[in-house]
Structure formats: C-alpha cells, structure tokens
PDB file of C-alpha atoms in Angstrom:
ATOM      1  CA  UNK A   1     -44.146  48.631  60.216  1.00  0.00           C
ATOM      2  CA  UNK A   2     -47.077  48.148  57.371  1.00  0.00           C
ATOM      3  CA  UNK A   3     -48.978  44.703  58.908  1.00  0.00           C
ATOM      4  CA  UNK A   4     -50.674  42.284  56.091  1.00  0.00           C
ATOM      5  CA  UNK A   5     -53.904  41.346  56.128  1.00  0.00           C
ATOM      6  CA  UNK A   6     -54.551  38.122  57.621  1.00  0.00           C
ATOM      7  CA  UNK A   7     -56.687  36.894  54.559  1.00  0.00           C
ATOM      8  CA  UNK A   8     -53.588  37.718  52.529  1.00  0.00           C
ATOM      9  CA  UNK A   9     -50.875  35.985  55.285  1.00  0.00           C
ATOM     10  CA  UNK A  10     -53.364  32.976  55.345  1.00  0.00           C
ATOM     11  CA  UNK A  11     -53.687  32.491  51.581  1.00  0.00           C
ATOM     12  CA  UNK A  12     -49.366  32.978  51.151  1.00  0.00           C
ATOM     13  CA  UNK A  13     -48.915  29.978  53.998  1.00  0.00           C
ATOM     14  CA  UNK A  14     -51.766  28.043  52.069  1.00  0.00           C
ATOM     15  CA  UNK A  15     -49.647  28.076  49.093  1.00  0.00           C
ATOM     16  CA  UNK A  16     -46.204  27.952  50.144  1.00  0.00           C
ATOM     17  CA  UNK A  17     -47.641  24.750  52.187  1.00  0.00           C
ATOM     18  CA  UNK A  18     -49.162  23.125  49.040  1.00  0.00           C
ATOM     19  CA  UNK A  19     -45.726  24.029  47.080  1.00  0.00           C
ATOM     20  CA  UNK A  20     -43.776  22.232  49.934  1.00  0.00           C
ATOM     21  CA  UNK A  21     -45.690  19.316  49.188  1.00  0.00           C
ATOM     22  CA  UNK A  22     -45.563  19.237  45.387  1.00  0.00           C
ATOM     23  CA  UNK A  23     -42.073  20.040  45.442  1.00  0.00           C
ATOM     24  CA  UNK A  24     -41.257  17.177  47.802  1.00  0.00           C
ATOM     25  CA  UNK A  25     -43.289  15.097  44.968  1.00  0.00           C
ATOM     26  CA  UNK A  26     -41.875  16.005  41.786  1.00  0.00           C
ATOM     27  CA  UNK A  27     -39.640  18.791  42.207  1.00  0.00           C
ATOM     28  CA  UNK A  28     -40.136  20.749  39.046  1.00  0.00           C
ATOM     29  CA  UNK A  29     -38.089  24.417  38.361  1.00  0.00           C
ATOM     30  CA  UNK A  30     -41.378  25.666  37.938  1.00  0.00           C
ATOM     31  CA  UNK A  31     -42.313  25.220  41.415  1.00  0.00           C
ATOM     32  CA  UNK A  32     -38.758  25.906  43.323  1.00  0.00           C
ATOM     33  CA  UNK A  33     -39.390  29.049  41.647  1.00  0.00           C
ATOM     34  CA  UNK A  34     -42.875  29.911  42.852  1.00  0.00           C
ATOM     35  CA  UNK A  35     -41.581  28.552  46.043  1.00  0.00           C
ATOM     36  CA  UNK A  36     -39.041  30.714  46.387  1.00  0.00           C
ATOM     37  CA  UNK A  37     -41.473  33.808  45.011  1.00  0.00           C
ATOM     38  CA  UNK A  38     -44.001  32.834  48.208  1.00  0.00           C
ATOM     39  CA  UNK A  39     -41.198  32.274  50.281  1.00  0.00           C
ATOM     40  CA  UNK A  40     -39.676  36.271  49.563  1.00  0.00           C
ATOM     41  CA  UNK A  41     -43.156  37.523  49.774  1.00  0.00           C
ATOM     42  CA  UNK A  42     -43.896  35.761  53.077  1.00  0.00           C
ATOM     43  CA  UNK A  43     -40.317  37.084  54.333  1.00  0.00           C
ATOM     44  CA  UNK A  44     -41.118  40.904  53.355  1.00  0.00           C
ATOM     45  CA  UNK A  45     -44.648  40.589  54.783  1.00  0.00           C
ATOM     46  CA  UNK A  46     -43.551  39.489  58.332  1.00  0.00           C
ATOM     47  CA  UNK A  47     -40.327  41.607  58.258  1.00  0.00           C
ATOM     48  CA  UNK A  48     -38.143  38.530  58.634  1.00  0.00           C
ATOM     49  CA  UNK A  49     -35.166  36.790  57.131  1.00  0.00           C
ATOM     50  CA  UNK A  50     -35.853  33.272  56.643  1.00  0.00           C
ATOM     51  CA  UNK A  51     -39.089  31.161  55.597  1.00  0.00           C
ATOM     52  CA  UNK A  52     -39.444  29.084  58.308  1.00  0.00           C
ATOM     53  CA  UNK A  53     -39.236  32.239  60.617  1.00  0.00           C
ATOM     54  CA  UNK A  54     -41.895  33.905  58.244  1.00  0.00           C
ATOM     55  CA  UNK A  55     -44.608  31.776  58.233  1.00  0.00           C
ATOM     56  CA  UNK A  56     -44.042  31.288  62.165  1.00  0.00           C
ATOM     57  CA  UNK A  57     -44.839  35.117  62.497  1.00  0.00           C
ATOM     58  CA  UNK A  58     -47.802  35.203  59.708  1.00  0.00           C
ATOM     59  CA  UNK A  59     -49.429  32.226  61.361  1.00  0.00           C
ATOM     60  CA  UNK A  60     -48.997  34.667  64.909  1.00  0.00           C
ATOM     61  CA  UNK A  61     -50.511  37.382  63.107  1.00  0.00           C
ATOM     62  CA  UNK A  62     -53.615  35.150  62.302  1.00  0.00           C
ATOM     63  CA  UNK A  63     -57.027  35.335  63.834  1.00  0.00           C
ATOM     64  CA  UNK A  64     -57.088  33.293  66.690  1.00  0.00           C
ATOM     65  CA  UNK A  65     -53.395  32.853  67.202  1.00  0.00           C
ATOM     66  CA  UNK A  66     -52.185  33.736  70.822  1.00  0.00           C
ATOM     67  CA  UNK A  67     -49.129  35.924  70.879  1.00  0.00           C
ATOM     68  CA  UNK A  68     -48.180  34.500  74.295  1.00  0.00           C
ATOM     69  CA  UNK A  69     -48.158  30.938  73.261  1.00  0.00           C
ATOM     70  CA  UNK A  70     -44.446  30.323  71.818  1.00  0.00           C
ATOM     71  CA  UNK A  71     -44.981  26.584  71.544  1.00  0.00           C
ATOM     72  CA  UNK A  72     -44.434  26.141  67.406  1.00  0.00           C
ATOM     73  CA  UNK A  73     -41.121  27.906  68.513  1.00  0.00           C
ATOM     74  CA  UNK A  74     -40.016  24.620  70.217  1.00  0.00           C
ATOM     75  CA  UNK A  75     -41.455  22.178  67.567  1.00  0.00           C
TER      76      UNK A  75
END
C-alpha cells in the first residue's frame, strides 16, 4: 500500500480540524462540502472507511507518533 507523506497527512488533519470547527460555527454547504472532500481524501490516504478512523491512522503515521501507544483508541 502507497503511504502519504506526513507533511501531506499533517496539512489534511490541519484542515479537516479547522473545517470541524467552522462548521460547528456556521455550518455553510460550502464547508460540509470541503469537509466531506478532506474527509474522502483522508479516508483513501490511510486506506480506511470512516473519518474518525482516518485521521486516527494519519496522526499514527506522523513523526513522532508511537505505533505501540493505542491510547486515542480509547478516548
């Protein structure tokens, strides 16, 4: 399976983050959509299913993370 670059997985959780917060704000079409755009890319990069699952497995790809820790599974 093709990896992503971390400076790529990093800047998609950046953004979907923001977009979680501006959506929760004003909720505009414009955003769901770009949302959901962030949300497929994330899902295709990490070879998962669901958002949530996604950017648990880009933010385990990052520098720094430890593979072994599976604590933001029980969070």
């Amino acid at each position: 399976m093709l990896m992503a670059h971390p400076v790529v997985l990093s800047n998609l959780i950046e953004q979907y983050e923001t977009l979680r917060v501006l959506h929760a704000e004003n909720g505009s079409a414009e955003v769901r959509q770009r949302m959901d755009d962030l949300a497929y890319t994330l899902c295709v990069s990490t070879g998962t299913r669901d958002v949530d699952t996604a950017l648990i497995a880009a933010r385990h790809q990052l520098p720094g993370a430890r593979p072994e820790d599976d604590s933001v599974l029980m969070a």
